[in-house]
Short mmCIF file of C-alpha atoms in Angstrom, two decimals:
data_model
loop_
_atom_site.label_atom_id
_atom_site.label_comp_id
_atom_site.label_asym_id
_atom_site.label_seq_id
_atom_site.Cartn_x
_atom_site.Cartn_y
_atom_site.Cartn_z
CA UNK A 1 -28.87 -0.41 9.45
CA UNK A 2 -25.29 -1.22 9.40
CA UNK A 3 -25.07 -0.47 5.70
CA UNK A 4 -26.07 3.06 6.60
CA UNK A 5 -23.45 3.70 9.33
CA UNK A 6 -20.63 2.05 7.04
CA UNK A 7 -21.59 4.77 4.36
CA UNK A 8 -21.95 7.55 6.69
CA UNK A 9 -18.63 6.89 8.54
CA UNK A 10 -16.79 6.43 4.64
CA UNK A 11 -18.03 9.25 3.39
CA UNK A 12 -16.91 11.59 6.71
CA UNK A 13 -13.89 9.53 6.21
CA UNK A 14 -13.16 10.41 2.97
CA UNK A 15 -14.27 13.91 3.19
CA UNK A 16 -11.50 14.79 6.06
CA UNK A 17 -8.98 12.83 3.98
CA UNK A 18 -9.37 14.91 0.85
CA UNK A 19 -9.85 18.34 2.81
CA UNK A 20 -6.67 16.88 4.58
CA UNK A 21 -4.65 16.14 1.96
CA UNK A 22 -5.45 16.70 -1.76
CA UNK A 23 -6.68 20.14 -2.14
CA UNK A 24 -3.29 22.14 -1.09
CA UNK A 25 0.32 21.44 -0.96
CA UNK A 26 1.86 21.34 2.79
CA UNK A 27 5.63 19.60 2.86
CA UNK A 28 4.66 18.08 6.21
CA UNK A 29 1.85 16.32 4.45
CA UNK A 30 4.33 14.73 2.05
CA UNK A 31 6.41 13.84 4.51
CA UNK A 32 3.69 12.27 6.71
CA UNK A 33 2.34 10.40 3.35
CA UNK A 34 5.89 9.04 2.68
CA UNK A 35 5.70 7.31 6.87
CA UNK A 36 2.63 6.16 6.27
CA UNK A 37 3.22 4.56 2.56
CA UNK A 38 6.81 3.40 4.39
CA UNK A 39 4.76 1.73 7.34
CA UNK A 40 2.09 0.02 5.45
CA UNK A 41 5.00 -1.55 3.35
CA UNK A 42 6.72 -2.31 6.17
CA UNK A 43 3.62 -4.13 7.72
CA UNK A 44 3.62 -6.11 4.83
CA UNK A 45 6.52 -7.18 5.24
CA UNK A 46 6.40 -8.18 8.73
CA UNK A 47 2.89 -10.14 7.80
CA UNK A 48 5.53 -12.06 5.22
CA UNK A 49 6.51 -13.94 8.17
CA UNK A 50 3.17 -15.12 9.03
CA UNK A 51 1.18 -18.22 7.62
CA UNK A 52 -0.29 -17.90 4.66
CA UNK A 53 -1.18 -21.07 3.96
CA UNK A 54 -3.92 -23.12 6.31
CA UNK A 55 -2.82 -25.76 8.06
CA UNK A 56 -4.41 -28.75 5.91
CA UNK A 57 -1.95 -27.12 2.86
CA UNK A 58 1.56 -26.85 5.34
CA UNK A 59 0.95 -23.39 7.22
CA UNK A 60 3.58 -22.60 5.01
CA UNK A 61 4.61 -18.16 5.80
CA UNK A 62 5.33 -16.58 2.44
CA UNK A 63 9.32 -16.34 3.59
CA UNK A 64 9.17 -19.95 3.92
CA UNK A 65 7.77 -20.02 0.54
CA UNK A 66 10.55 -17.81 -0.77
CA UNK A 67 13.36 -19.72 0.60
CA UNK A 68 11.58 -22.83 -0.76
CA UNK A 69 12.10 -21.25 -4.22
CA UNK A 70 8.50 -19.68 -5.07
CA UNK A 71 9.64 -16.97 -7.76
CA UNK A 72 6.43 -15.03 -7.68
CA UNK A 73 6.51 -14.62 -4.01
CA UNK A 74 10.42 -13.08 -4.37
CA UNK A 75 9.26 -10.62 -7.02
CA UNK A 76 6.27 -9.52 -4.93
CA UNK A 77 8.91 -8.82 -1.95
CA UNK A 78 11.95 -7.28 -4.33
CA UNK A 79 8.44 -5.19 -5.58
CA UNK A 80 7.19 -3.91 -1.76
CA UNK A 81 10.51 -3.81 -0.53
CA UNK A 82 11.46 -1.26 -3.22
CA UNK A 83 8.76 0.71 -2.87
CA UNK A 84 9.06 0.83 0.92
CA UNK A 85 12.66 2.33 0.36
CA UNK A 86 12.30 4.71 -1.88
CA UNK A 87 9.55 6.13 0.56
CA UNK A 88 12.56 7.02 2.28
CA UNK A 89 14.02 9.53 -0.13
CA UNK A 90 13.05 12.84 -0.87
CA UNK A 91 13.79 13.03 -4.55
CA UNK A 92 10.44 13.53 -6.49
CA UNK A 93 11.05 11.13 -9.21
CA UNK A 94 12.00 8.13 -6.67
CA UNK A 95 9.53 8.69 -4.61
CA UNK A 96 7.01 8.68 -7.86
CA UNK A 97 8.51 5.55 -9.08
CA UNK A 98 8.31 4.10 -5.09
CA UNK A 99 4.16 4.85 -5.91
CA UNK A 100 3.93 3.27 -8.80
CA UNK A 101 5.90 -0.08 -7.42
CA UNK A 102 3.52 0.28 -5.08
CA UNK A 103 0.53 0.14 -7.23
CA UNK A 104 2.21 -2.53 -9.35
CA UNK A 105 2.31 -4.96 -5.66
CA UNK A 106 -1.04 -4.14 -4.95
CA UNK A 107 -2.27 -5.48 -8.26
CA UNK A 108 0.41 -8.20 -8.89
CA UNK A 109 0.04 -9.41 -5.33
CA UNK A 110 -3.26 -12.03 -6.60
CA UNK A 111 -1.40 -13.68 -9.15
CA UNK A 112 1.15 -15.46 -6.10
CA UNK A 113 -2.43 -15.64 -3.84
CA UNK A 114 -4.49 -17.01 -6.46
CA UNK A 115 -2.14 -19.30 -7.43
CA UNK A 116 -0.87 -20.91 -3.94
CA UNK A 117 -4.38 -20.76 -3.21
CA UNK A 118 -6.65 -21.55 -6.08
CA UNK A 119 -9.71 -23.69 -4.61
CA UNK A 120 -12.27 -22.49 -1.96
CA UNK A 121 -10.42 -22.62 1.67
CA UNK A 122 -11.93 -22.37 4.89
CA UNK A 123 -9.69 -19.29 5.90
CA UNK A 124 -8.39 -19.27 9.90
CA UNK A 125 -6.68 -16.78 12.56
CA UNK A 126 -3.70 -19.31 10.83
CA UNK A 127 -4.50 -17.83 7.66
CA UNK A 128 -5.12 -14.64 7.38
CA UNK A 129 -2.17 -12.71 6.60
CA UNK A 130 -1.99 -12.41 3.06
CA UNK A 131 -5.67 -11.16 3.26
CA UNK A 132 -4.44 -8.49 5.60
CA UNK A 133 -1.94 -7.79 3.01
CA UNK A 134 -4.10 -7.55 0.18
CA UNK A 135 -5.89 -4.71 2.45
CA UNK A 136 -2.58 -3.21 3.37
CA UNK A 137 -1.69 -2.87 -0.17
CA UNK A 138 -4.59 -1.32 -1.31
CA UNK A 139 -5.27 1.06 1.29
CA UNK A 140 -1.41 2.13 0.47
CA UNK A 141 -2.76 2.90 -3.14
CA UNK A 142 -4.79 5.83 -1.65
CA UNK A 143 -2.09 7.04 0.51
CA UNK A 144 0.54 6.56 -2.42
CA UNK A 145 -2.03 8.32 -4.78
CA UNK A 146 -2.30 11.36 -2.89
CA UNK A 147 1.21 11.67 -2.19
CA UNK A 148 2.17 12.03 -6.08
CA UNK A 149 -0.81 14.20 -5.82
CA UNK A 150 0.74 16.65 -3.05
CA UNK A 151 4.09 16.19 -5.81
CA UNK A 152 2.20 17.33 -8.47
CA UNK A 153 1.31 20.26 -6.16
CA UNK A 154 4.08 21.37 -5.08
CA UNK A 155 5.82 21.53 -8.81
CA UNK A 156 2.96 22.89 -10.21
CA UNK A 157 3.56 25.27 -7.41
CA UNK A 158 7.36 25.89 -8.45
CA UNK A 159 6.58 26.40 -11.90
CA UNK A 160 4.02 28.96 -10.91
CA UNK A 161 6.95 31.11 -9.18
CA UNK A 162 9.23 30.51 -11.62
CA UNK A 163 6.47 32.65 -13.90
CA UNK A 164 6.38 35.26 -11.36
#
């Protein structure tokens, strides 16, 4: 029975989202996309300061690990912090290359995970945060997705005036 709500409330879910956002080009809607890709980032980034590691392997927080020297950690930050600043411009081709750093943490981000973490580990409130990330990261790929979609809107729409 809860299988049946779960796809019920997804699929209302999804069907405002998409009526919401991909079928017509609104500059608010970019500019709410860009907050919302900026503040999942950002939450990211704040859960870098958490543990990631349980406490039988150090409750070590991924800064720790950074400042420790962990080079796949750093490029996973230089990689989300990136992306969450170029949310912040308003040129088209940044904010396009912002997405697709995006993407690129999203994916890259279990290479670090798997590797700090590559046995079976009882996971705790201790331990959770790069699991929340994970989630972050790729609920950001929808929001980041439709965003170069409302771009590809609006020039589509500017070449179709430029016809005119």
């Amino acid at each position: 029975m809860n299988t049946v709500f779960f796809w019920i409330a997804w699929f209302l879910i999804s069907a405002w989202v998409l009526r919401t956002f991909y079928f017509s080009f609104d500059k608010k809607k970019i500019d709410r996309l860009k907050l919302t890709s900026f503040g999942i980032d950002l939450s990211a980034l704040i859960l870098f300061f958490f543990p990631w590691l349980p406490l039988t392997m150090g409750a070590w927080s991924a800064w720790q690990l950074i400042l420790r020297g962990d080079l796949l950690l750093l490029f996973l930050l230089l990689l989300v912090v990136s992306a969450g600043a170029l949310f912040l411009t308003n040129e088209h081709t940044l904010l396009k290359l912002g997405a697709s750093l995006h993407i690129a943490a999203s994916i890259f981000f279990f290479v670090p995970v798997i590797r700090l973490m590559p046995d079976t580990v009882t996971i705790t409130w201790h331990s959770v945060a790069p699991i929340v990330v994970s989630l972050l990261l790729l609920t950001g790929n929808v929001f980041v997705l439709m965003l170069w979609h409302q771009l590809q809107l609006k020039e589509k729409g500017k070449r179709s005036h430029k016809r005119k």
